[in-house]
Tab-separated table of C-alpha atoms in Angstrom:
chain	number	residue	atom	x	y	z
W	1	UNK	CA	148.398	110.546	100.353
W	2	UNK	CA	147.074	107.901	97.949
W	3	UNK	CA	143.693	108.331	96.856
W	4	UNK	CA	141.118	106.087	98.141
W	5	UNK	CA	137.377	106.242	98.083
W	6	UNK	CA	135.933	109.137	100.257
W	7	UNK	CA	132.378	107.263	101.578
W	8	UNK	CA	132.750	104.155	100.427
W	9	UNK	CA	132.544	104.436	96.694
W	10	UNK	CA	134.706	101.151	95.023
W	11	UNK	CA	136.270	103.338	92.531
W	12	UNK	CA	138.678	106.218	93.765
W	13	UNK	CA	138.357	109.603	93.191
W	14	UNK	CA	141.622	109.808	90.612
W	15	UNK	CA	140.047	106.870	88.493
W	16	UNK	CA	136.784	108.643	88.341
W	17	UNK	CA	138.132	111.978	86.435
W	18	UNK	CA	140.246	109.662	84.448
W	19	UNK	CA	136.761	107.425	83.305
W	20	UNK	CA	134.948	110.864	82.887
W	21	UNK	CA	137.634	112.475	80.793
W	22	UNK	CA	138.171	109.743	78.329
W	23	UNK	CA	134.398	109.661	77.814
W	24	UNK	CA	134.270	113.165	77.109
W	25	UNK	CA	137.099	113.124	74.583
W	26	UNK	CA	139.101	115.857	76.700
W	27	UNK	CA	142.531	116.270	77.536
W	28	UNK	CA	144.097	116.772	80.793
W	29	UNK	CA	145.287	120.387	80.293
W	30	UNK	CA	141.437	121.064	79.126
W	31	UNK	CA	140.014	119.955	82.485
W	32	UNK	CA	143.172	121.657	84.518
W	33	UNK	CA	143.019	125.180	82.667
W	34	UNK	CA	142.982	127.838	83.875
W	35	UNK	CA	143.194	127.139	87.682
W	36	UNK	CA	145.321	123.920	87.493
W	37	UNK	CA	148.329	122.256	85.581
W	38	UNK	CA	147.898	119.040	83.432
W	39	UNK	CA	150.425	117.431	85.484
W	40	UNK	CA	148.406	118.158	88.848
W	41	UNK	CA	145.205	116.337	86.459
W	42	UNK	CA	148.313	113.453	85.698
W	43	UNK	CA	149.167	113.051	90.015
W	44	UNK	CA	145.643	112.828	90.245
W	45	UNK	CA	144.050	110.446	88.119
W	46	UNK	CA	147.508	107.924	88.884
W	47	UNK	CA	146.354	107.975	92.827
W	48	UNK	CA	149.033	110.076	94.416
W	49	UNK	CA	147.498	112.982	95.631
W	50	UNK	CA	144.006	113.555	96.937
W	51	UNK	CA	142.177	116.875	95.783
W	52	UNK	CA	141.076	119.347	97.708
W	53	UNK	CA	137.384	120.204	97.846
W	54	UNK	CA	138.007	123.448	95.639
W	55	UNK	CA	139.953	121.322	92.826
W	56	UNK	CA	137.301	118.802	92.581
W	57	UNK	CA	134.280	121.857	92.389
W	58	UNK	CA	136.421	122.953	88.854
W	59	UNK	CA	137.042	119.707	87.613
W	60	UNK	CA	133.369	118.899	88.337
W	61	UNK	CA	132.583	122.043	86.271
W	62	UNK	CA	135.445	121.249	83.589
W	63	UNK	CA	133.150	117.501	82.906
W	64	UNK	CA	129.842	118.666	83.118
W	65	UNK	CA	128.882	116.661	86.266
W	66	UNK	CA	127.717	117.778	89.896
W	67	UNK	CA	130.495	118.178	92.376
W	68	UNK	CA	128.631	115.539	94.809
W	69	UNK	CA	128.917	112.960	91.789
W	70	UNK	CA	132.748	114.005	91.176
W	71	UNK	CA	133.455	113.668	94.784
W	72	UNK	CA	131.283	110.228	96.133
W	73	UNK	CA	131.019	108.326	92.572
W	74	UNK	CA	126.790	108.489	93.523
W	75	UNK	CA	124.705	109.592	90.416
W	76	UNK	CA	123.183	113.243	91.257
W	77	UNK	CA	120.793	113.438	93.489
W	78	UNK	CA	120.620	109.515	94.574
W	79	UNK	CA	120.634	110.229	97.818
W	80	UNK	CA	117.010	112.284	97.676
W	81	UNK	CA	115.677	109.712	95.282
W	82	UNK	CA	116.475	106.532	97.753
W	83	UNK	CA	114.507	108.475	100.463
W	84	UNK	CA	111.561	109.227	98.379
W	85	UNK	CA	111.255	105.545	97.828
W	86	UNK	CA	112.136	105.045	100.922
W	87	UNK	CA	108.967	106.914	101.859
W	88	UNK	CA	107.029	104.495	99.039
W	89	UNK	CA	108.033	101.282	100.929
W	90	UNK	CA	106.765	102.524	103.897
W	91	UNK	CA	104.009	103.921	102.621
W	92	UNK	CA	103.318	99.839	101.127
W	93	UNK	CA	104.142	98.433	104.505
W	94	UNK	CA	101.608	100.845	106.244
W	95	UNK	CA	98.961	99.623	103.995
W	96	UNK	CA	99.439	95.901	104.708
W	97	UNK	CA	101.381	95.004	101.834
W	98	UNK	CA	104.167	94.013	103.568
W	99	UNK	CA	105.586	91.552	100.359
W	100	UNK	CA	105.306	94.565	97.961
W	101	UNK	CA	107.231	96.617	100.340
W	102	UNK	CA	109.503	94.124	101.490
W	103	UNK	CA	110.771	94.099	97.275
W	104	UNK	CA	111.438	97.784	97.543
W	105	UNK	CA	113.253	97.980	101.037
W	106	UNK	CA	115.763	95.073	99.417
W	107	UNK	CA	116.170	96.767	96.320
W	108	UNK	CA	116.932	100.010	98.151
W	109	UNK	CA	118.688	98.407	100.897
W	110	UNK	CA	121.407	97.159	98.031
W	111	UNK	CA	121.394	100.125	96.010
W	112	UNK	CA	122.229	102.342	99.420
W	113	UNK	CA	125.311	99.492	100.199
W	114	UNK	CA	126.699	100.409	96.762
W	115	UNK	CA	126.702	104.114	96.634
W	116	UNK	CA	127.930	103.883	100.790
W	117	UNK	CA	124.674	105.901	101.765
W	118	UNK	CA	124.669	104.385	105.389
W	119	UNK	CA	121.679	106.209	106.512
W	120	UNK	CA	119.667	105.630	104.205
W	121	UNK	CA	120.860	102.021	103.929
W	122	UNK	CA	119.629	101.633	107.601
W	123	UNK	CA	116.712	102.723	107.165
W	124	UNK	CA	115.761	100.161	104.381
W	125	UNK	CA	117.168	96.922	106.760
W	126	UNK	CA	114.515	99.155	109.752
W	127	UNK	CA	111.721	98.597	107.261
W	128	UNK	CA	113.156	95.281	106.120
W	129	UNK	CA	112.677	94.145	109.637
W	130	UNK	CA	109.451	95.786	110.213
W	131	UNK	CA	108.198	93.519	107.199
W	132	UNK	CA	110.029	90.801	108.637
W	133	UNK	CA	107.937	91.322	112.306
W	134	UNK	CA	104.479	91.898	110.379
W	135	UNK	CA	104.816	88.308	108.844
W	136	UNK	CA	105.782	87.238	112.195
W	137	UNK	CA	109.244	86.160	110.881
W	138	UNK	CA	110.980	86.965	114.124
W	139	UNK	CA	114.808	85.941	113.411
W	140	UNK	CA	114.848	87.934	110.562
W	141	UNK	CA	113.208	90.923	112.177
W	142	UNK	CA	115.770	90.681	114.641
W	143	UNK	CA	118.730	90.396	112.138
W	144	UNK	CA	117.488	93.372	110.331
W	145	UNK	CA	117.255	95.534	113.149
W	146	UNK	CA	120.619	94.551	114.727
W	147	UNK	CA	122.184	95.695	111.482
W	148	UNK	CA	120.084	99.079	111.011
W	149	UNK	CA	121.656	99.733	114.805
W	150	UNK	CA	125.094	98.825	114.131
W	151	UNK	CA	125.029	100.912	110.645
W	152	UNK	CA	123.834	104.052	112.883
W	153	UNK	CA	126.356	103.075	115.965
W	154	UNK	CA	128.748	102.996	113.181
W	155	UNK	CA	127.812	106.489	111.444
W	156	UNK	CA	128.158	107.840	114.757
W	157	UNK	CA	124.090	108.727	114.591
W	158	UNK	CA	122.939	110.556	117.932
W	159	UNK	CA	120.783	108.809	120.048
W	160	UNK	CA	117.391	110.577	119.107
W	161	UNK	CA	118.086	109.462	115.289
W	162	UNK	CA	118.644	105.718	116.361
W	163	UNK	CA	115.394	105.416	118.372
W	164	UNK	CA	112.737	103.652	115.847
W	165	UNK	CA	115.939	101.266	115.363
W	166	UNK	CA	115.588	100.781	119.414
W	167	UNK	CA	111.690	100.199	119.520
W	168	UNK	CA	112.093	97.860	116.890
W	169	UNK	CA	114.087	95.539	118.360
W	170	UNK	CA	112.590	95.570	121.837
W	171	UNK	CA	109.132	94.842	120.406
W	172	UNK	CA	110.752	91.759	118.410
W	173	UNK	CA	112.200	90.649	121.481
W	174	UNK	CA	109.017	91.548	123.246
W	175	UNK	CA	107.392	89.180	120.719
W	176	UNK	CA	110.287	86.491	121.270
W	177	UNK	CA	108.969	86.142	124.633
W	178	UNK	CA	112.121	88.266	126.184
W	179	UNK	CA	110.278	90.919	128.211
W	180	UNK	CA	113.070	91.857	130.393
W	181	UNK	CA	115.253	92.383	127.495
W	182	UNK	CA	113.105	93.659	125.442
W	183	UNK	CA	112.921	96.254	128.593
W	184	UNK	CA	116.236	96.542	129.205
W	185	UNK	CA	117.104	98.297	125.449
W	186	UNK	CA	114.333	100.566	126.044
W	187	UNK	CA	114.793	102.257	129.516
W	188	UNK	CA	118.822	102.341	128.631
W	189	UNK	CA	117.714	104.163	125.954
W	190	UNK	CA	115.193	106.559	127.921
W	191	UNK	CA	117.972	107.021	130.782
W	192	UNK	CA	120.479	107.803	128.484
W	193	UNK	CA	118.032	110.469	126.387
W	194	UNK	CA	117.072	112.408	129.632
W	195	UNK	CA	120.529	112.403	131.401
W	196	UNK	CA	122.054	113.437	128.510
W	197	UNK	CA	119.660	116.434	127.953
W	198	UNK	CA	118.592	114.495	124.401
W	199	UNK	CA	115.232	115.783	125.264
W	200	UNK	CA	113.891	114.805	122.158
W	201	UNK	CA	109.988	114.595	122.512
W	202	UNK	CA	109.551	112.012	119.278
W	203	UNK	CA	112.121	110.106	120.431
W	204	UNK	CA	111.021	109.975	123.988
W	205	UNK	CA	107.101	109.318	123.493
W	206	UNK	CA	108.106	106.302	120.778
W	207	UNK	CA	110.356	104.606	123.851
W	208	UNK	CA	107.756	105.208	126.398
W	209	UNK	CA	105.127	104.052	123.541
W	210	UNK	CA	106.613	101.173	123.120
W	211	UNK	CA	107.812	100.293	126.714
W	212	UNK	CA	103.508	99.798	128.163
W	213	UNK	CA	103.178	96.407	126.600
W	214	UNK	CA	106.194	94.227	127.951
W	215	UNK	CA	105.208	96.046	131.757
W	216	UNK	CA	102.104	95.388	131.911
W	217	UNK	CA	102.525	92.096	130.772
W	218	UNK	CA	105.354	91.499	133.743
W	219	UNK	CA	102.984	92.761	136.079
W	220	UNK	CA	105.031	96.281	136.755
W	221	UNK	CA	101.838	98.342	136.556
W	222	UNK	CA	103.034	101.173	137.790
W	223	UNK	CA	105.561	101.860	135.709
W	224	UNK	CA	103.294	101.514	132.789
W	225	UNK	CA	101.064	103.852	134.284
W	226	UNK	CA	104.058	106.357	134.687
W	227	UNK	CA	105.251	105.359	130.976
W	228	UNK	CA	101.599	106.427	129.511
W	229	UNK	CA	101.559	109.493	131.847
W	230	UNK	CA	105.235	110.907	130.766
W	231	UNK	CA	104.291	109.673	127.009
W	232	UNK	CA	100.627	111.599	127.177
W	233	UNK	CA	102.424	114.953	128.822
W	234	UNK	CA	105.065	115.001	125.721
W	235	UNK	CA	102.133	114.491	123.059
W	236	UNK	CA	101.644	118.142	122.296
W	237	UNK	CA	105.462	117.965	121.127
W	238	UNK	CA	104.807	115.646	118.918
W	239	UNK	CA	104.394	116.321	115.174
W	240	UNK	CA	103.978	113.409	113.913
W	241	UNK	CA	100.556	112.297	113.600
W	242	UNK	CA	101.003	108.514	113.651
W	243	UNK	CA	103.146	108.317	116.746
W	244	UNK	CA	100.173	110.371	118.261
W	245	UNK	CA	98.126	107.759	117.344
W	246	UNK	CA	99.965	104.895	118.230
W	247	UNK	CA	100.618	106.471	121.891
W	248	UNK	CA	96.920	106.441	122.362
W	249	UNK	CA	96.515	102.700	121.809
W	250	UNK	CA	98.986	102.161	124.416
W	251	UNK	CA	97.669	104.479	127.052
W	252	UNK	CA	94.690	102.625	126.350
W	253	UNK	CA	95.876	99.542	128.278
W	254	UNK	CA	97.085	101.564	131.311
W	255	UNK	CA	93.456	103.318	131.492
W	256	UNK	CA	92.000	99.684	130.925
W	257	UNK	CA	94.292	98.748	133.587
W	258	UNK	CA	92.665	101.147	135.961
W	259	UNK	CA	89.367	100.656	135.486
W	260	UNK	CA	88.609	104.013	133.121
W	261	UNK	CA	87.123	101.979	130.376
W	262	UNK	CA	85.651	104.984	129.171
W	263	UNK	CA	88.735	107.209	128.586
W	264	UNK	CA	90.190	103.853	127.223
W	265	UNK	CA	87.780	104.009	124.286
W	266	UNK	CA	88.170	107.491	124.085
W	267	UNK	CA	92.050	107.047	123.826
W	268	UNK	CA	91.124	104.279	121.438
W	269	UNK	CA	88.679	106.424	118.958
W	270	UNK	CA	91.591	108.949	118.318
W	271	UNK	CA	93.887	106.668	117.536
W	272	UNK	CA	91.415	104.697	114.835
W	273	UNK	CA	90.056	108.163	113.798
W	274	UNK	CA	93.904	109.058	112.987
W	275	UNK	CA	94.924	105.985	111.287
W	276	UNK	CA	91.626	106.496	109.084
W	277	UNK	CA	92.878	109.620	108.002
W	278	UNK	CA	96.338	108.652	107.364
W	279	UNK	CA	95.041	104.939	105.928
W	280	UNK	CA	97.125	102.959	107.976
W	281	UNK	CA	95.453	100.172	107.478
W	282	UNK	CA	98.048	97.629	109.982
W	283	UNK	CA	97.630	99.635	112.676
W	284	UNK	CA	93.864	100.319	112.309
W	285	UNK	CA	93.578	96.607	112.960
W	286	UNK	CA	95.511	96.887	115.976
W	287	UNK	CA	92.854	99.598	117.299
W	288	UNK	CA	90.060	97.179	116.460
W	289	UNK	CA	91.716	94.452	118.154
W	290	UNK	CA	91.671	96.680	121.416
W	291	UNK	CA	88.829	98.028	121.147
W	292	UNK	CA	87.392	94.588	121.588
W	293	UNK	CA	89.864	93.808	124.326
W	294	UNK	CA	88.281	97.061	125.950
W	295	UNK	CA	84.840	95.231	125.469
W	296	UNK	CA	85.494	91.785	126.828
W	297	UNK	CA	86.930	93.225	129.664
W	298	UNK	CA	83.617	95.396	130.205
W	299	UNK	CA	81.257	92.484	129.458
W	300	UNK	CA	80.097	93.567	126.519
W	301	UNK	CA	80.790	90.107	124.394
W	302	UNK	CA	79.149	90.814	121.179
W	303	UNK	CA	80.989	94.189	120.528
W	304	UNK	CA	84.236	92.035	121.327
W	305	UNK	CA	83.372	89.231	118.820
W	306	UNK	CA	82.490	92.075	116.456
W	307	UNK	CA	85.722	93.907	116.778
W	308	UNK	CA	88.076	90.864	117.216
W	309	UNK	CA	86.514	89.463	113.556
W	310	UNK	CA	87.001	92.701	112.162
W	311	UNK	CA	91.147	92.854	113.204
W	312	UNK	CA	91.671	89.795	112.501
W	313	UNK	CA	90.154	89.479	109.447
W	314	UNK	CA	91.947	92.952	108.216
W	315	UNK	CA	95.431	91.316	109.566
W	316	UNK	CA	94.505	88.173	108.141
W	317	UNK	CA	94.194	90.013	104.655
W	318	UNK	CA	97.480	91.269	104.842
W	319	UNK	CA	99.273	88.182	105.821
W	320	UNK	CA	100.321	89.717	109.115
W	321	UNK	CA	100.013	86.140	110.631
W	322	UNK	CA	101.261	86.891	114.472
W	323	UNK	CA	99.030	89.108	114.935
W	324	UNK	CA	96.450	87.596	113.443
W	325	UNK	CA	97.067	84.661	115.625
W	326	UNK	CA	97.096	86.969	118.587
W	327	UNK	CA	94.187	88.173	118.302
W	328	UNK	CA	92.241	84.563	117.771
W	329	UNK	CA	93.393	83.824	120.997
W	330	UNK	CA	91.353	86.753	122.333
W	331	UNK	CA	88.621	86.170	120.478
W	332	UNK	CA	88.842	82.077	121.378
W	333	UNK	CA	88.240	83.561	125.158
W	334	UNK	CA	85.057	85.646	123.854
W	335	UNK	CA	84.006	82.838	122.253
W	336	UNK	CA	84.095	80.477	125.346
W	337	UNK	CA	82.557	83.544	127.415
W	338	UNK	CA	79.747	83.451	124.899
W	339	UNK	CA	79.112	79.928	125.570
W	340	UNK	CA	80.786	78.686	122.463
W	341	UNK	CA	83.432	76.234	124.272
W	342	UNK	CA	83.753	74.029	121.247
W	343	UNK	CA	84.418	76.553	118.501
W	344	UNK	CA	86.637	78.128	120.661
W	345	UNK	CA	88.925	74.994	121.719
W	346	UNK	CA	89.070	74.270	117.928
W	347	UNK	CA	90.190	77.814	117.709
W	348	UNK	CA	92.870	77.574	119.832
W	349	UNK	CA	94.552	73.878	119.410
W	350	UNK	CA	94.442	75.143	115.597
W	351	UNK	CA	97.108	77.627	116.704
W	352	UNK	CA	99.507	76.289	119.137
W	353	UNK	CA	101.676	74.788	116.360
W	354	UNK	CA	101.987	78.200	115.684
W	355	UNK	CA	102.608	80.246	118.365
W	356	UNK	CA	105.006	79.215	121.297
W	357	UNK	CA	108.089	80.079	123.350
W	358	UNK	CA	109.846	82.134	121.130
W	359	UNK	CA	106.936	83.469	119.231
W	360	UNK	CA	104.034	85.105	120.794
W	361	UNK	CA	104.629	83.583	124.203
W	362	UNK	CA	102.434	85.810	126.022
W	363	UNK	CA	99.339	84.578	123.883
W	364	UNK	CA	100.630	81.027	123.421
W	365	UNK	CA	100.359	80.793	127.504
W	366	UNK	CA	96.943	82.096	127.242
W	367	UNK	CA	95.791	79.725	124.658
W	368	UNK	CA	97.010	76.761	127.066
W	369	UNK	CA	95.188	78.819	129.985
W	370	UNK	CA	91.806	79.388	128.170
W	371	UNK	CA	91.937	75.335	126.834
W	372	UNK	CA	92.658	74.029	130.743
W	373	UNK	CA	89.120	76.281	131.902
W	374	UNK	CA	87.403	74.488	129.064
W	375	UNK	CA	88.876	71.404	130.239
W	376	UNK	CA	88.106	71.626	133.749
W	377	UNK	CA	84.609	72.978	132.901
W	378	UNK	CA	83.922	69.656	130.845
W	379	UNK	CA	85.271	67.530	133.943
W	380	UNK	CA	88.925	66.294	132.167
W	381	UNK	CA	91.147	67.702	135.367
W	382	UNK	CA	93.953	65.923	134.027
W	383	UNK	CA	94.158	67.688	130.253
W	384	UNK	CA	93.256	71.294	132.543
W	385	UNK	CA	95.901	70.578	134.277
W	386	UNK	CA	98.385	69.573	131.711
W	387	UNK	CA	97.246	72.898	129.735
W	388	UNK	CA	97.952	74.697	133.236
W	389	UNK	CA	101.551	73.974	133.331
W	390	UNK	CA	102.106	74.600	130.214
W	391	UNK	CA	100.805	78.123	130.379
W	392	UNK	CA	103.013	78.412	133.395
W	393	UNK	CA	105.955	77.394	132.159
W	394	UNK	CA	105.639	80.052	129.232
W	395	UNK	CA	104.880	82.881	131.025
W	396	UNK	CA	107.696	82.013	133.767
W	397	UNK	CA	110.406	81.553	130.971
W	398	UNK	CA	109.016	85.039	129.437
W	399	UNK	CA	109.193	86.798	133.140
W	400	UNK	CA	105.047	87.458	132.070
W	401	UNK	CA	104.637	88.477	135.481
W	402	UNK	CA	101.703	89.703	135.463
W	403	UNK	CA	99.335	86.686	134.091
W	404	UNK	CA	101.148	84.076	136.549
W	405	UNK	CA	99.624	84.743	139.913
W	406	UNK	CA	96.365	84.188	138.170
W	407	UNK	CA	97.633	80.812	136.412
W	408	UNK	CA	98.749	79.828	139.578
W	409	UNK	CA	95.627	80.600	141.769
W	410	UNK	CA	93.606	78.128	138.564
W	411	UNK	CA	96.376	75.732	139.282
W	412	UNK	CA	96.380	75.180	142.582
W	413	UNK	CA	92.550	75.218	143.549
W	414	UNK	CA	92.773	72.346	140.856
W	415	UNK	CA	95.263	70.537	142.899
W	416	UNK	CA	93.216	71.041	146.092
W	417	UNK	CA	90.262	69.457	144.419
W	418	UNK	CA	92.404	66.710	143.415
W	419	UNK	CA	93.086	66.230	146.952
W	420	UNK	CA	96.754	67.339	146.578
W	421	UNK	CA	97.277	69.983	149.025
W	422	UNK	CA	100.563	70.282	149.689
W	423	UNK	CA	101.177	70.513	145.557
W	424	UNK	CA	97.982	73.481	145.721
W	425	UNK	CA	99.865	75.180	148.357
W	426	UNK	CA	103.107	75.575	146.599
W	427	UNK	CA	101.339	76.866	143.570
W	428	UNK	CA	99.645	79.137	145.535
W	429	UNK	CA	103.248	80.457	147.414
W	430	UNK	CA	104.431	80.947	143.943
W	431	UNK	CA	101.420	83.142	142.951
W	432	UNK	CA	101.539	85.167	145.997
W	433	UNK	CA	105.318	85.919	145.235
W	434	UNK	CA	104.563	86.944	141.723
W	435	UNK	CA	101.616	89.078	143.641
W	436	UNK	CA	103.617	90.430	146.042
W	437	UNK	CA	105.804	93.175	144.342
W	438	UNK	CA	105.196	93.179	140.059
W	439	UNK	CA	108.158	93.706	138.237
W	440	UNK	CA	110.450	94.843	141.393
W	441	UNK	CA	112.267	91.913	141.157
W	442	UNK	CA	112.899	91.834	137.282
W	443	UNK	CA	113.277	95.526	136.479
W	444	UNK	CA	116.302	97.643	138.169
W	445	UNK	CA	115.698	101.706	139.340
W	446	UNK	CA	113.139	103.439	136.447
W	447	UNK	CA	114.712	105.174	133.996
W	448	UNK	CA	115.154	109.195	134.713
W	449	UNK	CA	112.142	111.704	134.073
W	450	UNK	CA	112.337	114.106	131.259
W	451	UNK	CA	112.090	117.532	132.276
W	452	UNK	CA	108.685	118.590	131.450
């Protein structure tokens, strides 16, 4: 059989003992004896046989080199090395410096396509995309992530293994403004895990992490409720500390959700005390930013100004600028709650050349909500409205059903002050619709339970 490369090394195996013998000044019956013939070393450096794993351990020996070099063409112990710096770029990203860390994912990300180390090379495009989604550079997220899945797919990696790949890209499609999809690749993912007795409990409580956000924000509370209940009775399983914490600032929004705003700020506290300890610094802005969700939506407006300054101001730092423009929009509606309509209109039309349909959709339709209430409050109906149906159009487009029965109850009771009724009543049919049943109508049967 001729000899070709055995995991994706350029240079064949044959070539290889050829290049190493000629360096080390040896002849072929010095690396054959006593086990081999120099004509078997001949065959094998011309390409017309391919060794068996017991020749290459003795010529490996005979040259003074590891078997694993011999055999893959990879310098000894690459592979370990590329996942300890591996663990430095994510360590970088973590911290907010997603630029630094960026540098090292490429760098590793081309060194692993060399030496055909597909693992590890998917795992740099995974944090290569995660860089990509902390800038807010969304394509690119995406692009990275599609190839990190198609290396694993490829590699034949079991499902368990592929699942940070499959949070990654639902919450860049989730940030796209592509809820359903961005649903869609997670509950496939959680169907297939517990039919398939993949009961694996990181895997599991990342999917169900990650799948709160996109249904709350189409309105399907329930199954968020059921997400954060499966996700919180799997937590003991859980080893890793982080994905502890970053379950707890989801659940947060279920409890929130429910009206248990104080076991939301419980939930809350252990995540921020556990991102403290590990200095996560990216995601202890993210706890900020809902803890002061938590206190708008108690009344207390000062703690919210307090904690929305304080994420975005850490996010801002770190150039995370999505999320930094997120959370302006929450603090632009604390702002005008506080009385401050002016500072937070400038706020807002600051961002919307920013944020839009295909990039924090969600937050872009509440910007557009939060300047039509300032506009109606100052008297301009026509600019409220205007705003109105562009906040509608958003969230419709992004399936955000659970915002647009709201929208559409501010909408129409404009229209019927306007005098147009029959315009305020359609609005009004379209809200109760989105009221009627959340998410029934965009999400198929719920994934299967895990056996717990």
């Amino acid at each position: 059989m001729p000899d070709e490369p055995p995991d994706g090394s350029a240079e064949p195996v044959g070539r290889r003992v050829l290049r190493l013998r000629t360096e080390r000044g040896l002849t072929q019956r010095q690396v054959a004896e006593p086990a081999y013939t120099p004509a078997y070393i001949s065959t094998l450096e011309a390409g017309r046989v391919r060794p068996s794993e017991a020749a290459l351990r003795h010529i490996a020996e005979r040259l003074g080199v590891s078997y694993e070099e011999l055999a893959t063409g990879r310098p000894a112990r690459l592979a370990t090395d590329v996942r300890l710096r591996l663990t430095e770029a994510q360590r970088s990203l973590a911290t907010g410096a997603a630029a630094e860390a960026a540098l090292l994912y490429a760098d590793l990300a081309a060194e692993a396509e060399r030496h055909g180390l597909g693992a590890e090379r998917a795992a740099a495009e995974l944090g290569l995309g995660e860089c990509a989604l902390e800038t807010g550079e969304l394509p690119v997220a995406r692009e990275h992530f599609d190839t990190a899945d198609a290396l694993l797919v490829g590699a034949g990696a079991p499902l368990p293994q592929r699942a940070p790949v499959i949070r990654a890209r639902a919450v860049a499609h989730y940030l796209s403004g592509s809820l359903r999809y961005a649903c869609y690749l997670l509950e496939t993912a959680l169907d297939e895990l517990n039919t398939g007795g993949l009961h694996d409990p990181d895997a599991l409580v990342l999917l169900y992490t990650a799948s709160i956000a996109p249904y709350m924000d189409m309105g399907a509370h329930a199954r968020a409720a059921q997400a954060a209940e499966l996700a919180l009775a799997l937590a003991p399983r859980v080893a890793d500390p982080a994905l502890v914490a970053q379950m707890h600032r989801s659940v947060a929004r279920t409890l929130l959700a429910e009206g248990r705003v104080a076991e939301a700020d419980a939930s809350l506290a252990k995540a921020a005390e556990l991102y403290q300890h590990l200095q996560i610094r990216t995601e202890l802005a993210h706890c900020h930013w809902m803890r002061g969700y938590v206190h708008a939506q108690a009344g207390r407006l000062a703690d919210a100004e307090t904690e929305l300054r304080t994420a975005r101001d850490m996010l801002s730092a770190k150039r995370a600028a999505l999320y930094t423009q997120q959370v302006e929009v929450e603090l632009a509606d604390v702002l005008r709650r506080l009385g401050r309509a002016q500072e937070a209109a400038e706020l807002l039309r600051s961002l919307l050349g920013s944020i839009g349909p295909d990039r924090g959709a969600v937050h872009a339709a509440g910007a557009h909500r939060l300047l039509g209430l300032i506009a109606q409050e100052l008297g301009a109906a026509e600019e409220a409205e205007e705003h109105y149906v562009q906040a509608l159009s958003l969230l419709e487009r992004a399936g955000a059903a659970g915002d647009l029965a709201d929208l559409c109850r501010l909408l129409g009771d404009l229209y019927r002050r306007t005098g147009r009724i029959e315009a305020a009543l359609d609005t009004y049919r379209t809200g109760l619709g989105h009221r009627a049943a959340p998410g029934t109508t965009t999400l198929g049967p719920a994934p299967a339970r895990p056996p717990l």
